[in-house]
Structure formats: C-alpha cells, structure tokens
Short mmCIF file of C-alpha atoms and ligand atoms in Angstrom, two decimals:
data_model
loop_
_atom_site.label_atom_id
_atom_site.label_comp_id
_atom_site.label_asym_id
_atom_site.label_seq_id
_atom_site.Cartn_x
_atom_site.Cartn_y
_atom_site.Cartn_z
CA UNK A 1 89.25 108.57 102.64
CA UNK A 2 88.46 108.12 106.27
CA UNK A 3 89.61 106.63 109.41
CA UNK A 4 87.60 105.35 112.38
CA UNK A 5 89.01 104.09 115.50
CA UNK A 6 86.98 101.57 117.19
CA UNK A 7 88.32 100.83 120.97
CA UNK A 8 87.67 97.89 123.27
CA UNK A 9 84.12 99.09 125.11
CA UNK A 10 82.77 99.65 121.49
CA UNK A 11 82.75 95.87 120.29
CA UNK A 12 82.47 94.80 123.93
CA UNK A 13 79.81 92.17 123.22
CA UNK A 14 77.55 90.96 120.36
CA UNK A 15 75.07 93.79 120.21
CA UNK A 16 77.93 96.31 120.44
CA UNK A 17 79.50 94.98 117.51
CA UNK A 18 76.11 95.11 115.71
CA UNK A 19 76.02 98.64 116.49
CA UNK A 20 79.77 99.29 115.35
CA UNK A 21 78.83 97.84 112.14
CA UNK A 22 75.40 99.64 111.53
CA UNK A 23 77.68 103.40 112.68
CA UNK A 24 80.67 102.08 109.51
CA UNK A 25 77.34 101.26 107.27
CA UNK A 26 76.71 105.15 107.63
CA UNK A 27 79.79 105.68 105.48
CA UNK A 28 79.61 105.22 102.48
CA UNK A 29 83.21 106.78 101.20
CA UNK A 30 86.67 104.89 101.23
CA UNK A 31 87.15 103.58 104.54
CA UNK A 32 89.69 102.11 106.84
CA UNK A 33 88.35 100.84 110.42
CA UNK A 34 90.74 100.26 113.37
CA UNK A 35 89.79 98.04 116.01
CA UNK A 36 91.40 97.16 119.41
CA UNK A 37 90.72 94.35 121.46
CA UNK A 38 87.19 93.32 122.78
CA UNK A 39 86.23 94.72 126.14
CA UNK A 40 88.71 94.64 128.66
CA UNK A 41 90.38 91.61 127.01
CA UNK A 42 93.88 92.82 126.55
CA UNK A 43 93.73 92.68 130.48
CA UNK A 44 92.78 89.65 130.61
CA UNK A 45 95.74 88.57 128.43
CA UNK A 46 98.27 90.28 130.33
CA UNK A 47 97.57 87.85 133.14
CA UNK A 48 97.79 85.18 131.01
CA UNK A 49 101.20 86.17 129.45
CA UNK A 50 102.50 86.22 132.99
CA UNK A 51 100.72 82.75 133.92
CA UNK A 52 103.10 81.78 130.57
CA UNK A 53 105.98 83.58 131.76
CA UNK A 54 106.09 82.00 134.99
CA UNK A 55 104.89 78.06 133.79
CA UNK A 56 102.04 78.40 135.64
CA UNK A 57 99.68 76.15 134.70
CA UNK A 58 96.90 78.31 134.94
CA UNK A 59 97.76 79.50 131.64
CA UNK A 60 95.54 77.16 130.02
CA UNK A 61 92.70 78.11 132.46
CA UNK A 62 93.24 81.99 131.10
CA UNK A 63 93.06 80.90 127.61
CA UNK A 64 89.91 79.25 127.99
CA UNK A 65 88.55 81.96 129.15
CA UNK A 66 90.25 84.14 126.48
CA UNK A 67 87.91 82.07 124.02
CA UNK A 68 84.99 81.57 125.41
CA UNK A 69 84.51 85.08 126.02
CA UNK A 70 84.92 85.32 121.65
CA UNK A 71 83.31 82.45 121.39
CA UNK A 72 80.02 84.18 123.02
CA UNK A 73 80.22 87.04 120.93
CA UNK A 74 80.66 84.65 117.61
CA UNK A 75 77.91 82.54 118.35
CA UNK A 76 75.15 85.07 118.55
CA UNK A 77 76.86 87.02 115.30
CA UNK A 78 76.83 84.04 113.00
CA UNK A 79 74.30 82.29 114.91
CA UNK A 80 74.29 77.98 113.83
CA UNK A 81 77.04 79.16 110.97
CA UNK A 82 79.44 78.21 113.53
CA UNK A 83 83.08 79.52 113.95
CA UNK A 84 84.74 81.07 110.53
CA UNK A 85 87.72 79.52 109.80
CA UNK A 86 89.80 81.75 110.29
CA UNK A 87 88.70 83.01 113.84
CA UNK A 88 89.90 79.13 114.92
CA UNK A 89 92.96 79.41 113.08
CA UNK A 90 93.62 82.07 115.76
CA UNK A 91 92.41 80.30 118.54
CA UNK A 92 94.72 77.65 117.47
CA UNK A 93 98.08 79.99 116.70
CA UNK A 94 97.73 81.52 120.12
CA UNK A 95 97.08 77.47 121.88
CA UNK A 96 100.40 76.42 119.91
CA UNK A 97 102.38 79.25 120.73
CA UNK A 98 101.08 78.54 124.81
CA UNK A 99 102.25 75.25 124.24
CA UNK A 100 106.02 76.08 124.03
CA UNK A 101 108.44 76.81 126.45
CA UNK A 102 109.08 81.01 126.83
CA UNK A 103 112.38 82.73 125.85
CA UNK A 104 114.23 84.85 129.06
CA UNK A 105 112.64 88.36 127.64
CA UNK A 106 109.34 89.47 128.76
CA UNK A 107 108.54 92.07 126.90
CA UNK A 108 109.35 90.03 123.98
CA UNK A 109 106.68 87.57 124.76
CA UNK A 110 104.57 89.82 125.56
CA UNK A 111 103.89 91.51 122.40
CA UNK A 112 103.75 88.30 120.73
CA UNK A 113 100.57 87.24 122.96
CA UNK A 114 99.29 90.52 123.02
CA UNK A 115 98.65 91.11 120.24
CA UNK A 116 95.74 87.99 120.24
CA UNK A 117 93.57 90.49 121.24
CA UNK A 118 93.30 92.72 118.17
CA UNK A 119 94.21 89.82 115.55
CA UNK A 120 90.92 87.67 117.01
CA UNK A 121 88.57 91.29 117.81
CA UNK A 122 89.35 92.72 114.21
CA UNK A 123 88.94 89.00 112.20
CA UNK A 124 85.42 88.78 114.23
CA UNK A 125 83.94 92.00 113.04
CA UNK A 126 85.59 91.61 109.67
CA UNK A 127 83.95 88.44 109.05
CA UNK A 128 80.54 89.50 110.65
CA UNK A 129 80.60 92.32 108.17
CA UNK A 130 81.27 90.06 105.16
CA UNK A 131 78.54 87.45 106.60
CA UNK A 132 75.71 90.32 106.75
CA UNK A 133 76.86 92.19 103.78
CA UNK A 134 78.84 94.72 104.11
CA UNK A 135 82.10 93.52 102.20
CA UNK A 136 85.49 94.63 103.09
CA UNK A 137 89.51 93.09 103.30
CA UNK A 138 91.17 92.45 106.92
CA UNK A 139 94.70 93.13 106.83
CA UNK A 140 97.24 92.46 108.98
CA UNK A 141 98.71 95.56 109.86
CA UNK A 142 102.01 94.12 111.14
CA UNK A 143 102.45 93.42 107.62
CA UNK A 144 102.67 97.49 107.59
CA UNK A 145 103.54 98.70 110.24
CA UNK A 146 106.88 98.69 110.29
CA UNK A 147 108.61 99.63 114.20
CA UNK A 148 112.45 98.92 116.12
CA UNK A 149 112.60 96.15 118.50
CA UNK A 150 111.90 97.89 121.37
CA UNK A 151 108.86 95.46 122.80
CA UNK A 152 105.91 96.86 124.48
CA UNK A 153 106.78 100.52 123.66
CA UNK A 154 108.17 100.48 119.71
CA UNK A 155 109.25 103.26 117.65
CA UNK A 156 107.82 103.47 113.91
CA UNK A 157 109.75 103.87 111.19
CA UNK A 158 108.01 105.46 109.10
CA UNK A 159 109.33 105.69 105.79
CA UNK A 160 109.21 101.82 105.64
CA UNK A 161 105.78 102.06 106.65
CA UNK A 162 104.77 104.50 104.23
CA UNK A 163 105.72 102.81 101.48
CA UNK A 164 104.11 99.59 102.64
CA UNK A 165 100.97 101.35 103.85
CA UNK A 166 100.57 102.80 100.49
CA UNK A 167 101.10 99.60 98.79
CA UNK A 168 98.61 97.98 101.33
CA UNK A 169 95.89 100.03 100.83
CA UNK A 170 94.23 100.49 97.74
CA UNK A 171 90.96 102.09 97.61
CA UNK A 172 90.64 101.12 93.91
CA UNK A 173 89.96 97.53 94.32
CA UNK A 174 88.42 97.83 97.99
CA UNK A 175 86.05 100.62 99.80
CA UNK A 176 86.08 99.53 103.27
CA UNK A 177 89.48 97.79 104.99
CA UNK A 178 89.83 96.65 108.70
CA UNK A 179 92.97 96.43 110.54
CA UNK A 180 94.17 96.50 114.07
CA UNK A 181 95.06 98.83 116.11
CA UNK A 182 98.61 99.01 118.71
CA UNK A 183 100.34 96.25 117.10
CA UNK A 184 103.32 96.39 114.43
CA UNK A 185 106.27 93.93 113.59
CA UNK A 186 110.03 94.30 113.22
CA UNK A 187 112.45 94.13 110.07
CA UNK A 188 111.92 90.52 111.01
CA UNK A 189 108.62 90.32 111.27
CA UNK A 190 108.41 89.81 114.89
CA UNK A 191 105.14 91.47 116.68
CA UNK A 192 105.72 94.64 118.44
CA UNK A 193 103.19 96.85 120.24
CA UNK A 194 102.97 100.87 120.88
CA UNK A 195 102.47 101.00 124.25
CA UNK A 196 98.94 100.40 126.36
CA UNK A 197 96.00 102.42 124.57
CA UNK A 198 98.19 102.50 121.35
CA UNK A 199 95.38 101.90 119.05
CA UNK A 200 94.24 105.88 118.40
CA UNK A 201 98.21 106.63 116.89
CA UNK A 202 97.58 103.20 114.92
CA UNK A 203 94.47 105.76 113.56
CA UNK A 204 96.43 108.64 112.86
CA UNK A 205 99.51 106.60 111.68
CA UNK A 206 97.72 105.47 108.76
CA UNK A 207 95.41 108.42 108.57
CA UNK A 208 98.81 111.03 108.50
CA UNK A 209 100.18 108.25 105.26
CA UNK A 210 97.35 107.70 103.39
CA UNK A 211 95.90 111.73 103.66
CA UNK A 212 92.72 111.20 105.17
CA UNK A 213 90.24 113.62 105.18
CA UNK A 214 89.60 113.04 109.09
CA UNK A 215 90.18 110.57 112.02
CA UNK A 216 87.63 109.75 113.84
CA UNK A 217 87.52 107.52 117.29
CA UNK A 218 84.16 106.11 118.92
CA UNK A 219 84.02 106.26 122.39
CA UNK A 220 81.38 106.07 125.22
CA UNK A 221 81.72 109.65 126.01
CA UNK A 222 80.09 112.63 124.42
CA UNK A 223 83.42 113.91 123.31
CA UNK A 224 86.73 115.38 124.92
CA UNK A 225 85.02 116.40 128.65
CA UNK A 226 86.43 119.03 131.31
CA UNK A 227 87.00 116.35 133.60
CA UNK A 228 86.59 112.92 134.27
CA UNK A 229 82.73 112.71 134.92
CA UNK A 230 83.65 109.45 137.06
CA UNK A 231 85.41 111.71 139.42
CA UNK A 232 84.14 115.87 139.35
CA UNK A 233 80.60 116.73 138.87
CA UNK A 234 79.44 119.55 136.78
CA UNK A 235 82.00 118.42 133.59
CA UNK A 236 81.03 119.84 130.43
CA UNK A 237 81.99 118.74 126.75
CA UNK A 238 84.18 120.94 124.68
CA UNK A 239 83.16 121.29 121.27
CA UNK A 240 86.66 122.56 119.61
CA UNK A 241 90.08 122.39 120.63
CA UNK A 242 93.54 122.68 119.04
CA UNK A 243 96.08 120.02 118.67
CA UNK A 244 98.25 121.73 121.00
CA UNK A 245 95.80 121.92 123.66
CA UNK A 246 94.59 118.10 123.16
CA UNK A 247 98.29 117.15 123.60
CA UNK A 248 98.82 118.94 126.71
CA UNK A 249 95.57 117.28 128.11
CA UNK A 250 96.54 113.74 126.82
CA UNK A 251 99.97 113.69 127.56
CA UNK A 252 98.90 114.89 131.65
CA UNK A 253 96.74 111.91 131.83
CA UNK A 254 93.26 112.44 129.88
CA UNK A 255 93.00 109.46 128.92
CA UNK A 256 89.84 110.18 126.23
CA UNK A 257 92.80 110.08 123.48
CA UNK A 258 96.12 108.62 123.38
CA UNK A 259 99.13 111.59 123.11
CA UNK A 260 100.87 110.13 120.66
CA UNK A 261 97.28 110.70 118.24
CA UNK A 262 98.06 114.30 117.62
CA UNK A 263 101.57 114.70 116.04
CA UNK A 264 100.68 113.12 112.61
CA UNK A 265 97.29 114.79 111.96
CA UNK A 266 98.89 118.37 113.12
CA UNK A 267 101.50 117.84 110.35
CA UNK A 268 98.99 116.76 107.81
CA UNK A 269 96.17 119.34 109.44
CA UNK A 270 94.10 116.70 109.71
CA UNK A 271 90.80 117.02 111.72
CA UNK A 272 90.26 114.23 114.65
CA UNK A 273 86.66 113.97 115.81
CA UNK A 274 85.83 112.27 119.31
CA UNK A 275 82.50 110.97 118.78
CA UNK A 276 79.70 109.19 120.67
CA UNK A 277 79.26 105.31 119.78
CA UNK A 278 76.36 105.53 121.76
CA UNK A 279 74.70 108.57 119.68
CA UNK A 280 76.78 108.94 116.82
CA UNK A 281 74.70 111.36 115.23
CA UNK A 282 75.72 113.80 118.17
CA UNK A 283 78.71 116.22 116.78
CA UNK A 284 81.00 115.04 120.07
CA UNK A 285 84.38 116.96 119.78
CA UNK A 286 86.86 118.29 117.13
CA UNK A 287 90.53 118.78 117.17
CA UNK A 288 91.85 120.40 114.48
CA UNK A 289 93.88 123.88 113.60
CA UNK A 290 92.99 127.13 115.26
CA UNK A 291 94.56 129.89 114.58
CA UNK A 292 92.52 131.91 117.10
CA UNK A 293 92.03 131.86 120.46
CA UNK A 294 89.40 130.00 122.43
CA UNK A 295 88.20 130.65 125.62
CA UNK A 296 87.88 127.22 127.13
CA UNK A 297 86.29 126.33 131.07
CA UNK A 298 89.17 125.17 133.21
CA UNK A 299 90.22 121.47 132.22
CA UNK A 300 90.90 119.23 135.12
CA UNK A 301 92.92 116.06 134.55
CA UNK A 302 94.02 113.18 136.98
CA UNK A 303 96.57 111.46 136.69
CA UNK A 304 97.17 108.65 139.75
CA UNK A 305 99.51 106.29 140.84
CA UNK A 306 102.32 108.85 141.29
CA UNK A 307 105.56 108.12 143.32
CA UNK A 308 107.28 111.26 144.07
CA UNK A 309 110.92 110.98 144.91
CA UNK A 310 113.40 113.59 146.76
CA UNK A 311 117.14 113.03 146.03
CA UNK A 312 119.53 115.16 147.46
CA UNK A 313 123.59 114.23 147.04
CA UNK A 314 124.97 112.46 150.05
CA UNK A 315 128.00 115.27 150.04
CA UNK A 316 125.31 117.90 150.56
CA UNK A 317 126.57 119.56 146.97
CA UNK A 318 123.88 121.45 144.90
CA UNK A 319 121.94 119.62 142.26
CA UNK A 320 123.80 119.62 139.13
CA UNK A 321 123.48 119.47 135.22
CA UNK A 322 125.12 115.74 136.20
CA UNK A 323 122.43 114.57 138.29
CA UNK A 324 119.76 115.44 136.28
CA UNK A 325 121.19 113.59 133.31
CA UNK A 326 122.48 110.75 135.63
CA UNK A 327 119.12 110.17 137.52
CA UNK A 328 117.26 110.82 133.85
CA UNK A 329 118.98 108.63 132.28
CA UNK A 330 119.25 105.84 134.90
CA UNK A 331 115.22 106.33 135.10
CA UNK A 332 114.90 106.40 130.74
CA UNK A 333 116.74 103.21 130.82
CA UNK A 334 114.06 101.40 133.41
CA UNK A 335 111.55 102.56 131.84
CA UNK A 336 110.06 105.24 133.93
CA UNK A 337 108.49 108.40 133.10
CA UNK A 338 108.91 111.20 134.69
CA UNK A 339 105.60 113.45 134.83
CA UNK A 340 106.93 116.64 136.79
CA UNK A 341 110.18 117.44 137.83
CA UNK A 342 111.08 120.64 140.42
CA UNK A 343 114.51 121.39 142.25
CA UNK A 344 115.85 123.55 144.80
CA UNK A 345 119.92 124.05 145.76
CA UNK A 346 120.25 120.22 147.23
CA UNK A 347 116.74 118.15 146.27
CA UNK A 348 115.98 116.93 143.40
CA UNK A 349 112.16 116.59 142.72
CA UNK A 350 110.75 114.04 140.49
CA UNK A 351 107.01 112.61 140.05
CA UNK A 352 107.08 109.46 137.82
CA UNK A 353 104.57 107.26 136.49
CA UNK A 354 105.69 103.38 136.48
CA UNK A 355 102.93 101.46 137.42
CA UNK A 356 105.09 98.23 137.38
CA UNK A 357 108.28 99.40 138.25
CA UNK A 358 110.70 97.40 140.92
CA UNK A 359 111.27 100.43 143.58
CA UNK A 360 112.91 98.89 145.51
CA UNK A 361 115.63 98.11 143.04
CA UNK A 362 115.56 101.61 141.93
CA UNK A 363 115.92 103.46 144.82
CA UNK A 364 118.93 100.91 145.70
CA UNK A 365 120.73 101.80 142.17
CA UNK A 366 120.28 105.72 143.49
CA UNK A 367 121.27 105.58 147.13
CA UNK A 368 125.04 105.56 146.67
CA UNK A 369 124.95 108.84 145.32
CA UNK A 370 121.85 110.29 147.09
CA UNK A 371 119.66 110.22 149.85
CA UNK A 372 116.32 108.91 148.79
CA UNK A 373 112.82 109.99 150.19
CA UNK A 374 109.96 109.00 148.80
CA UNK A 375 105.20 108.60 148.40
CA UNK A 376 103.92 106.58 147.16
CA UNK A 377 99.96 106.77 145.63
CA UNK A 378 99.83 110.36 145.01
CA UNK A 379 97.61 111.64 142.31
CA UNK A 380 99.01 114.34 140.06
CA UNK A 381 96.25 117.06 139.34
CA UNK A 382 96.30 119.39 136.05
CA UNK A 383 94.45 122.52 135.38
CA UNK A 384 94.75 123.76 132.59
CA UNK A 385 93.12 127.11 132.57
CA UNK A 386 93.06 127.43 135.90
CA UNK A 387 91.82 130.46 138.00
CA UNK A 388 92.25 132.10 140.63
CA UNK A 389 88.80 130.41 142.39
CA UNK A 390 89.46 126.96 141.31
CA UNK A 391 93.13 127.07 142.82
CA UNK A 392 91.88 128.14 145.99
CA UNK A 393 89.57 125.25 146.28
CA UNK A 394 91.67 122.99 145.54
CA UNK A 395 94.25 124.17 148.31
CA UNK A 396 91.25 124.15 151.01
CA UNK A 397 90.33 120.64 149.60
CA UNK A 398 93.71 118.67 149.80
CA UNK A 399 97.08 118.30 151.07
CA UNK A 400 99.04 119.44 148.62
CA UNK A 401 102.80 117.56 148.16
CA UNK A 402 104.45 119.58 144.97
CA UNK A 403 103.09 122.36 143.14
CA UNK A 404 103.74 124.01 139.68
CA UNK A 405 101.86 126.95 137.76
CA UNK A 406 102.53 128.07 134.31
CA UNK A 407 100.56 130.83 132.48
CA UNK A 408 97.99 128.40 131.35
CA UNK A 409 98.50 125.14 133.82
CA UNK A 410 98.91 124.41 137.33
CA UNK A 411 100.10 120.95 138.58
CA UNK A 412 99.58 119.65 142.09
CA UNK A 413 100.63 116.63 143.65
CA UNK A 414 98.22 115.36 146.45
CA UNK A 415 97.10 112.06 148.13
CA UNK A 416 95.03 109.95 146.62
N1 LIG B 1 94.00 96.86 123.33
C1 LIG B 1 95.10 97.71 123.69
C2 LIG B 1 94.93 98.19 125.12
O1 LIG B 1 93.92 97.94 125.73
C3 LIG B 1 95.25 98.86 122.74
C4 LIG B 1 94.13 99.86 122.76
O2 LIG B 1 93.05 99.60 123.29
O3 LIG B 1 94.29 100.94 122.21
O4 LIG B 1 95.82 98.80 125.64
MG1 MG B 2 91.52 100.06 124.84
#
C-alpha cells in the first residue's frame, strides 16, 4: 500500500486535475490519495472566515467566489453532466453554516470553514475519477482522524485514530481511497485542523498506521532543492537525504515539506519521495534511513517575517532559569514560536515567528518585568552545511542582527 499527497498547485485547475488523475492511473497497487485544497483556495477562505467573523457582509461576495472558482473546474471535468450531487451538497453545508450567526471563538470557526476547502477539492477529483473510470471511495477523514480541541493547531491522538484508520481502510473491498488532507474532528466530532500546510503529516499519519510501503507528495519542484530557486540562483536538487536532515530543513522554514511529515515514517522507516507533478517519471528526492554519511552542498533556507525581541529585567538582574520559563511560557500560551533564542548576563534574545500575532499586546504583558526592544521584518537565514566561503559572503552581503553556528548549521538574522 501507498500514499500520495496531492497539494493545492497540483489540482489547481481542470487540466491539472486531469493530470493528477492520469499520475494515480500509473498505480496500479492499493492506494490512498490525499488532497488539499484547490489552488490557493484555503486563502481565499481565510478571508472569508474573517468577513463571517466580523458580519461583514461581504461574506457572501467571498463565497461566491469560493464556488465559482469549483464551479469552473467542474464544468470542464464533467462537461453538460452538470454538478454531482454531492459537490452541491457542499456548496450548500458551507451557504447554511454562513447563514448563522458566529460563536465568540475564532479559531473555532475557523476550522469549521476551513476545512470547505479539502471536503469540496477531494469530492471533485473523487467523483471525476469515478465519472472517467477509475473507481475509488472518498472518505471523510474527520471520521478518522481523531485530534484534542485545540483549533487551528490540534494534537492527534493516535491510538483512537489507529483503530479507526484501520477500520476505515480496507484494501480488500477497495484499491484506490481519497481523503483529505489537514483536517480532523474532536471526541465530538467537531472539525479541527493541523496547522497551515498540514496536509503532508495527514500523508504520513495514515501512511505510519496503515504500514505503507512509501509516501509520496507531488509538487511543482524537481524534489527537495538547496535553496529556494525563487530567491538564490545556482540551487541544485538533492537526490537522498535522511529524516534527520529533512527535519532540520523543514522545521527552519523549507517549506518543500511540512516538519511534522517526518516523525511517523522515521519510526516506521518508511521512505518519503518528493516528486515532480510536472514530470513524474523524474526520480525527484528520497528521504529515508541512512546509516552513512552524505556529503551534501550547503542548504540555504529562509525563513521571513521574523520579529526579534531583546528583554532585559528592569532591576538590571541577570537572565534567569525564571525568565526563560516565564517569557516561554507567556509566548507558548499566545501562540508564538520561537525560532532562535541567544542570551547574554542581562538580554534575553528571542526570534519568533507569529505572523498574526497582536505585538503590541505582547510586548505590554512583558514590560512590567522587562525592558522591551524590538525588529520587526527580519529574515532568519539557515545553512546547513555551511563553509567557511559561503559565511563570508553572506557577512559582506548583509547586515547581520543575531548570529548562531553549530557544527553543521549557522543561523543569521538579517533585514529583509
Ligand atoms: N490547504 C491547507 C493549506 O493551504 C493545507 C495544505 O495545503 O496542506 O494550508
Ligand atoms: Mg497547500
């Protein structure tokens, strides 16, 4: 059995689904096929869940827009066949749910418009498949995925899931399944989400349960690159890496993979491929288990819209064991992370990542007990591998706000 992981770009628009389909016709084994939400659609929803939030009546505006974009895509898949039945149903679910008044907890409603995205992107290229011929069962996975409440960023509990993923599942009556990716529900059934990208641990969720022989996730890249092509020339595509390097890339900012992907294939050794939907005959990359070393190019990863923040204690008394807990905790709690933290006798040092996060209201919570400086729109730079050449550049090239070197990584902090 195998997993692929479909994200948005691949089923972008009515040819790209076409081509989806013709890359899962390929395989021929058991399959399961994750898909996240068309395009750049669970964008576009997040400004509609605020137009909700706030009773703003260009809600309604959003959601049209929300369908006709599907609507598009459905028409030129199942041509004068008009709109399956249960792609309305959706429309209609997600209409009646617009219609009434929201509760007082964001995050709440937020998963439970979400999650739209995947529930109308996975039932379209379900039923296109079972229109042209290629039979297979949609499930929805918040019927299996089991998480906590914690909206917009859940937790899995995975021995409830396990049990229904197994039952879910069952290659004996079915070959090829789709499902969703980054949603999940409650004990009580209420929708839940992973966290932004969440799809690829959706992937390896179900690929660590159900012992898959690999995960694989289509993207528009060759495979895992040395750097964002976008931003560096000269990037090259790495053909193998471990699980422990892919985690230290992921979890600094790559964003070709989520970080969460590679905890439950390393336990189960499973491989993870990064392939090409674009030429999917190419090999693209592998993760998987090395137990030898690799000499790999240095990796460069960006990771912007840092604030770095300076505390020092008002009483001029050294940074304690306290502080650190106090400020981590205070931080944990608003749901900010912290991507580098550095300290001398009186300053505290921490980079965080918090797109959305009130600062002003933070920094107001902190100032009793310190003195607060802060940047704002600072990019954090990783090299992993670095040398000696490629540091040097790098000093010459920017002004440089926080740096940190291990034995394989460097970290600066510069402007963006
Ligand atoms: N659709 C979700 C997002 O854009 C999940 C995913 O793509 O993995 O964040
Ligand atoms: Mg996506």
């Amino acid at each position: 059995m195998k997993v692929y992981k479909f994200g948005g770009a691949s089923v972008k628009d009515a040819d790209s689904v076409k081509n989806v389909v013709q890359i899962i016709n390929k395989e021929t084994g058991n399959l399961i096929v994750v898909i996240s939400a068309m395009g750049k659609i669970t964008n576009l929803l997040e400004t509609l869940i605020k137009a909700y939030f706030e009773k703003n009546a260009r809600k309604w505006e959003i959601f049209n827009q929300f369908k006709d974009y599907h609507l598009e895509i459905i028409n030129q898949l199942f041509e004068e066949n008009g709109v399956p039945e249960t792609i309305s149903s959706q429309f209609s679910e997600l209409e009646m749910k617009l219609k009434k008044a929201p509760s007082f907890d964001y995050n709440y409603e937020y998963d439970q418009i979400i999650c739209f995205g995947e529930l109308v992107s996975t039932q379209i290229v379900s039923d296109y498949m079972n229109f042209s011929g290629t039979l297979n069962q949609w499930i929805d996975v918040r019927n299996c995925l089991k998480t906590d409440d914690l909206y917009r960023d859940a937790t899995v509990d995975w021995e409830w899931t396990e049990e229904l993923v197994t039952e879910t599942f069952q290659f004996d009556s079915n070959r090829l399944f789709v499902t969703q990716g980054f949603i999940g529900s409650t004990t009580t059934n209420l929708t839940t989400t992973l966290g932004r990208e969440g799809s690829d641990f959706t992937a390896a969720i179900l690929g660590n349960i159900l012992n898959a022989e690999s995960v694989s996730i289509w993207k528009d890249v060759p495979g895992v690159l040395s750097a964002d092509p976008k931003k560096m020339d000269g990037t090259v595509k790495i053909d193998v890496l471990s699980y422990r390097e892919a985690v230290e890339m992921t979890h600094s900012g790559a964003q070709v993979i989520h970080p969460k992907t590679m905890k439950p294939l390393h336990n189960k050794e499973i491989p993870l491929y990064v392939k090409s939907f674009v030429s999917p005959d190419d090999p693209g990359t592998v993760i998987r288990n090395i137990d030898h070393k690799i000499q790999l190019p240095p990796i460069f990863i960006m990771k912007e819209n840092q604030v770095l923040i300076t505390l020092s204690p008002k009483d001029f008394s050294f940074i304690s064991i306290e502080d650190i807990d106090r400020v981590v905790n205070f931080l944990i709690e608003n749901r900010v992370k912290i991507t580098l933290m550095q300290q001398s006798a009186i300053d505290l040092n921490l980079v965080l990542d918090a797109p959305e996060a009130d600062w002003e209201e933070i920094f107001s919570e902190l100032s009793p007990y310190y003195s607060v400086r802060y940047n704002t729109n600072l990019t954090l730079i990783t090299i992993r591998h670095y040398t000696e050449e490629v540091l040097d550049w790098m000093v010459k090239e920017k002004d440089i706000y926080l740096e940190q070197h291990s034995r394989l990584t460097a970290r600066m902090l510069v402007k963006q």
